[in-house]
PDB file of C-alpha atoms and ligand atoms in Angstrom:
ATOM      1  CA  UNK A 221       4.689   1.525  -5.442  1.00 79.00           C
ATOM      2  CA  UNK A 222       7.610  -0.719  -5.931  1.00 83.00           C
ATOM      3  CA  UNK A 223       6.838  -4.468  -6.476  1.00 89.00           C
ATOM      4  CA  UNK A 224       8.514  -7.331  -4.788  1.00 94.00           C
ATOM      5  CA  UNK A 225       8.849 -10.942  -5.723  1.00 93.00           C
ATOM      6  CA  UNK A 226       8.871 -12.236  -2.072  1.00 96.00           C
ATOM      7  CA  UNK A 227       7.278 -11.242   1.027  1.00 96.00           C
ATOM      8  CA  UNK A 228      10.556 -11.033   2.680  1.00 97.00           C
ATOM      9  CA  UNK A 229      11.712  -8.273   0.371  1.00 96.00           C
ATOM     10  CA  UNK A 230       8.509  -6.528   0.870  1.00 97.00           C
ATOM     11  CA  UNK A 231       8.779  -6.952   4.652  1.00 97.00           C
ATOM     12  CA  UNK A 232      12.394  -5.579   4.652  1.00 97.00           C
ATOM     13  CA  UNK A 233      11.373  -2.502   2.774  1.00 96.00           C
ATOM     14  CA  UNK A 234       8.168  -2.047   5.075  1.00 96.00           C
ATOM     15  CA  UNK A 235      10.588  -2.109   8.022  1.00 97.00           C
ATOM     16  CA  UNK A 236      12.161   1.119   6.669  1.00 96.00           C
ATOM     17  CA  UNK A 237       8.561   2.813   6.821  1.00 95.00           C
ATOM     18  CA  UNK A 238       7.119   1.712  10.116  1.00 95.00           C
ATOM     19  CA  UNK A 239       7.863  -0.498  13.166  1.00 96.00           C
ATOM     20  CA  UNK A 240       4.469  -2.077  13.990  1.00 96.00           C
ATOM     21  CA  UNK A 241       1.884  -3.725  11.942  1.00 96.00           C
ATOM     22  CA  UNK A 242      -1.245  -5.534  12.385  1.00 93.00           C
ATOM     23  CA  UNK A 243      -2.897  -8.435  10.295  1.00 89.00           C
ATOM     24  CA  UNK A 244      -5.618  -7.152   7.990  1.00 83.00           C
ATOM     25  CA  UNK A 245      -8.105  -9.714   8.992  1.00 80.00           C
ATOM     26  CA  UNK A 246      -7.504 -10.076  12.707  1.00 82.00           C
ATOM     27  CA  UNK A 247      -5.899  -7.744  15.448  1.00 79.00           C
ATOM     28  CA  UNK A 248      -2.789  -9.729  15.750  1.00 84.00           C
ATOM     29  CA  UNK A 249       0.202  -7.281  16.076  1.00 92.00           C
ATOM     30  CA  UNK A 250       3.613  -7.747  14.663  1.00 94.00           C
ATOM     31  CA  UNK A 251       6.890  -5.950  15.395  1.00 96.00           C
ATOM     32  CA  UNK A 252       9.802  -5.882  13.048  1.00 97.00           C
ATOM     33  CA  UNK A 253      11.183  -9.320  14.200  1.00 97.00           C
ATOM     34  CA  UNK A 254       7.628 -10.871  13.951  1.00 95.00           C
ATOM     35  CA  UNK A 255       7.070  -9.562  10.440  1.00 96.00           C
ATOM     36  CA  UNK A 256      10.456 -10.765   9.072  1.00 97.00           C
ATOM     37  CA  UNK A 257       9.742 -14.427  10.531  1.00 96.00           C
ATOM     38  CA  UNK A 258       6.157 -14.258   9.030  1.00 94.00           C
ATOM     39  CA  UNK A 259       7.529 -13.199   5.638  1.00 96.00           C
ATOM     40  CA  UNK A 260      10.208 -15.796   5.652  1.00 96.00           C
ATOM     41  CA  UNK A 261       7.708 -18.702   6.667  1.00 95.00           C
ATOM     42  CA  UNK A 262       5.176 -17.378   4.030  1.00 94.00           C
ATOM     43  CA  UNK A 263       7.882 -17.337   1.359  1.00 95.00           C
ATOM     44  CA  UNK A 264       9.064 -20.968   2.012  1.00 95.00           C
ATOM     45  CA  UNK A 265       5.489 -22.444   2.715  1.00 94.00           C
ATOM     46  CA  UNK A 266       3.344 -20.536   0.285  1.00 90.00           C
ATOM     47  CA  UNK A 267       5.503 -18.919  -2.514  1.00 92.00           C
ATOM     48  CA  UNK A 268       3.545 -16.763  -4.978  1.00 93.00           C
ATOM     49  CA  UNK A 269       3.430 -17.530  -8.663  1.00 90.00           C
ATOM     50  CA  UNK A 270       5.773 -15.376 -10.914  1.00 85.00           C
ATOM     51  CA  UNK A 271       2.788 -13.318 -12.256  1.00 85.00           C
ATOM     52  CA  UNK A 272       1.962 -12.075  -8.643  1.00 92.00           C
ATOM     53  CA  UNK A 273       3.933  -9.835  -6.474  1.00 93.00           C
ATOM     54  CA  UNK A 274       3.843  -7.945  -3.205  1.00 95.00           C
ATOM     55  CA  UNK A 275       3.621  -4.161  -2.967  1.00 94.00           C
ATOM     56  CA  UNK A 276       4.349  -1.840   0.152  1.00 94.00           C
ATOM     57  CA  UNK A 277       2.160   1.256   0.758  1.00 93.00           C
ATOM     58  CA  UNK A 278       3.838   4.553   1.775  1.00 91.00           C
ATOM     59  CA  UNK A 279       3.013   3.947   5.294  1.00 92.00           C
ATOM     60  CA  UNK A 280       4.303   0.230   5.232  1.00 95.00           C
ATOM     61  CA  UNK A 281       1.246  -1.897   4.681  1.00 95.00           C
ATOM     62  CA  UNK A 282       1.988  -5.004   2.642  1.00 95.00           C
ATOM     63  CA  UNK A 283      -0.324  -6.208  -0.055  1.00 95.00           C
ATOM     64  CA  UNK A 284      -0.275  -8.943  -2.615  1.00 94.00           C
ATOM     65  CA  UNK A 285      -1.171  -8.116  -6.146  1.00 92.00           C
ATOM     66  CA  UNK A 286      -2.348 -11.245  -8.215  1.00 86.00           C
ATOM     67  CA  UNK A 287      -2.532 -10.968 -11.966  1.00 76.00           C
ATOM     68  CA  UNK A 288      -1.633  -7.359 -11.856  1.00 72.00           C
ATOM     69  CA  UNK A 289      -4.898  -6.258 -10.783  1.00 77.00           C
ATOM     70  CA  UNK A 290      -6.690  -6.205  -7.338  1.00 86.00           C
ATOM     71  CA  UNK A 291      -4.339  -5.891  -4.283  1.00 91.00           C
ATOM     72  CA  UNK A 292      -5.145  -7.821  -1.236  1.00 91.00           C
ATOM     73  CA  UNK A 293      -3.785  -5.896   1.695  1.00 93.00           C
ATOM     74  CA  UNK A 294      -2.473  -8.589   3.998  1.00 92.00           C
ATOM     75  CA  UNK A 295      -0.660  -6.537   6.662  1.00 94.00           C
ATOM     76  CA  UNK A 296      -1.488  -2.969   7.707  1.00 94.00           C
ATOM     77  CA  UNK A 297       0.620  -0.385   9.317  1.00 94.00           C
ATOM     78  CA  UNK A 298      -0.331  -0.191  12.990  1.00 92.00           C
ATOM     79  CA  UNK A 299       0.345   3.592  12.869  1.00 87.00           C
ATOM     80  CA  UNK A 300      -2.195   4.021   9.966  1.00 84.00           C
ATOM     81  CA  UNK A 301      -4.681   1.236  10.055  1.00 78.00           C
ATOM     82  CA  UNK A 302      -7.340   3.320   8.247  1.00 80.00           C
ATOM     83  CA  UNK A 303      -5.010   4.560   5.422  1.00 85.00           C
ATOM     84  CA  UNK A 304      -6.700   4.902   2.154  1.00 87.00           C
ATOM     85  CA  UNK A 305      -5.031   1.852   0.421  1.00 89.00           C
ATOM     86  CA  UNK A 306      -5.332   1.536  -3.451  1.00 85.00           C
ATOM     87  CA  UNK A 307      -7.241  -1.417  -4.604  1.00 84.00           C
ATOM     88  CA  UNK A 308      -5.456  -1.877  -7.967  1.00 81.00           C
ATOM     89  CA  UNK A 309      -1.909  -1.640  -8.980  1.00 72.00           C
ATOM     90  CA  UNK A 310      -2.750   0.057 -12.162  1.00 59.00           C
ATOM     91  CA  UNK A 311      -4.480   2.955 -10.188  1.00 50.00           C
ATOM     92  CA  UNK A 312      -1.404   4.039  -8.553  1.00 49.00           C
ATOM     93  CA  UNK A 313       1.158   3.678 -11.470  1.00 51.00           C
ATOM     94  CA  UNK A 314       1.363   4.935 -14.874  1.00 56.00           C
ATOM     95  CA  UNK A 315       0.897   2.174 -17.435  1.00 62.00           C
ATOM     96  CA  UNK A 316       3.523   1.498 -20.206  1.00 74.00           C
ATOM     97  CA  UNK A 317       2.846  -0.637 -23.260  1.00 80.00           C
ATOM     98  CA  UNK A 318       4.891  -3.234 -24.838  1.00 86.00           C
ATOM     99  CA  UNK A 319       6.496  -1.902 -27.909  1.00 88.00           C
ATOM    100  CA  UNK A 320       6.244  -5.317 -29.563  1.00 90.00           C
ATOM    101  CA  UNK A 321       2.620  -6.512 -28.900  1.00 91.00           C
ATOM    102  CA  UNK A 322       1.153  -3.468 -27.327  1.00 86.00           C
ATOM    103  CA  UNK A 323       0.066  -5.308 -24.237  1.00 83.00           C
ATOM    104  CA  UNK A 324      -0.174  -2.967 -20.998  1.00 78.00           C
ATOM    105  CA  UNK A 325       2.900  -3.657 -18.953  1.00 80.00           C
ATOM    106  CA  UNK A 326       3.849  -2.156 -15.411  1.00 75.00           C
ATOM    107  CA  UNK A 327       6.513   0.405 -15.531  1.00 72.00           C
ATOM    108  CA  UNK A 328       8.915  -1.772 -13.372  1.00 75.00           C
ATOM    109  CA  UNK A 329       8.407  -4.865 -15.708  1.00 81.00           C
ATOM    110  CA  UNK A 330      11.541  -6.296 -17.171  1.00 85.00           C
ATOM    111  CA  UNK A 331       9.562  -8.486 -19.695  1.00 87.00           C
ATOM    112  CA  UNK A 332       6.395  -8.179 -21.357  1.00 88.00           C
ATOM    113  CA  UNK A 333       3.919 -10.780 -19.468  1.00 84.00           C
ATOM    114  CA  UNK A 334       2.192 -11.603 -22.787  1.00 87.00           C
ATOM    115  CA  UNK A 335       4.982 -12.026 -25.512  1.00 94.00           C
ATOM    116  CA  UNK A 336       8.162 -11.974 -23.064  1.00 91.00           C
ATOM    117  CA  UNK A 337       9.713  -9.219 -25.139  1.00 90.00           C
ATOM    118  CA  UNK A 338      12.474  -7.594 -23.107  1.00 89.00           C
ATOM    119  CA  UNK A 339      11.707  -4.059 -22.110  1.00 83.00           C
ATOM    120  CA  UNK A 340      14.924  -2.663 -21.021  1.00 70.00           C
TER     121      UNK A 340
HETATM  122 ZN1   ZN B 589       4.658  -7.918 -25.520  1.00 70.36          ZN
END
């Protein structure tokens, strides 16, 4: 899965995968326009920390990953509400290790989160 720094980037990617979503903890439905408005509002009112990021599942579900571990799936694809969504980011991606300090880093990371060593 790709990672996104803002919900809007994640939402824009999700719109290439499906066209209807539902909120994970209620039955509120979203179409493309609703989703992008929601994402913009979320980014401006509730921006995430730099260690956190959003992910998008193959069906277009949007999750928030905090501290590189558990993913909270916030918005599900209405087409596949029962999709088997991964609970951790590491489980679905091959880990790399920082060549300087040996800490695990996600494959798309540009810097080691521990020692800030550049990885590209
Ligand atoms: Zn490092």
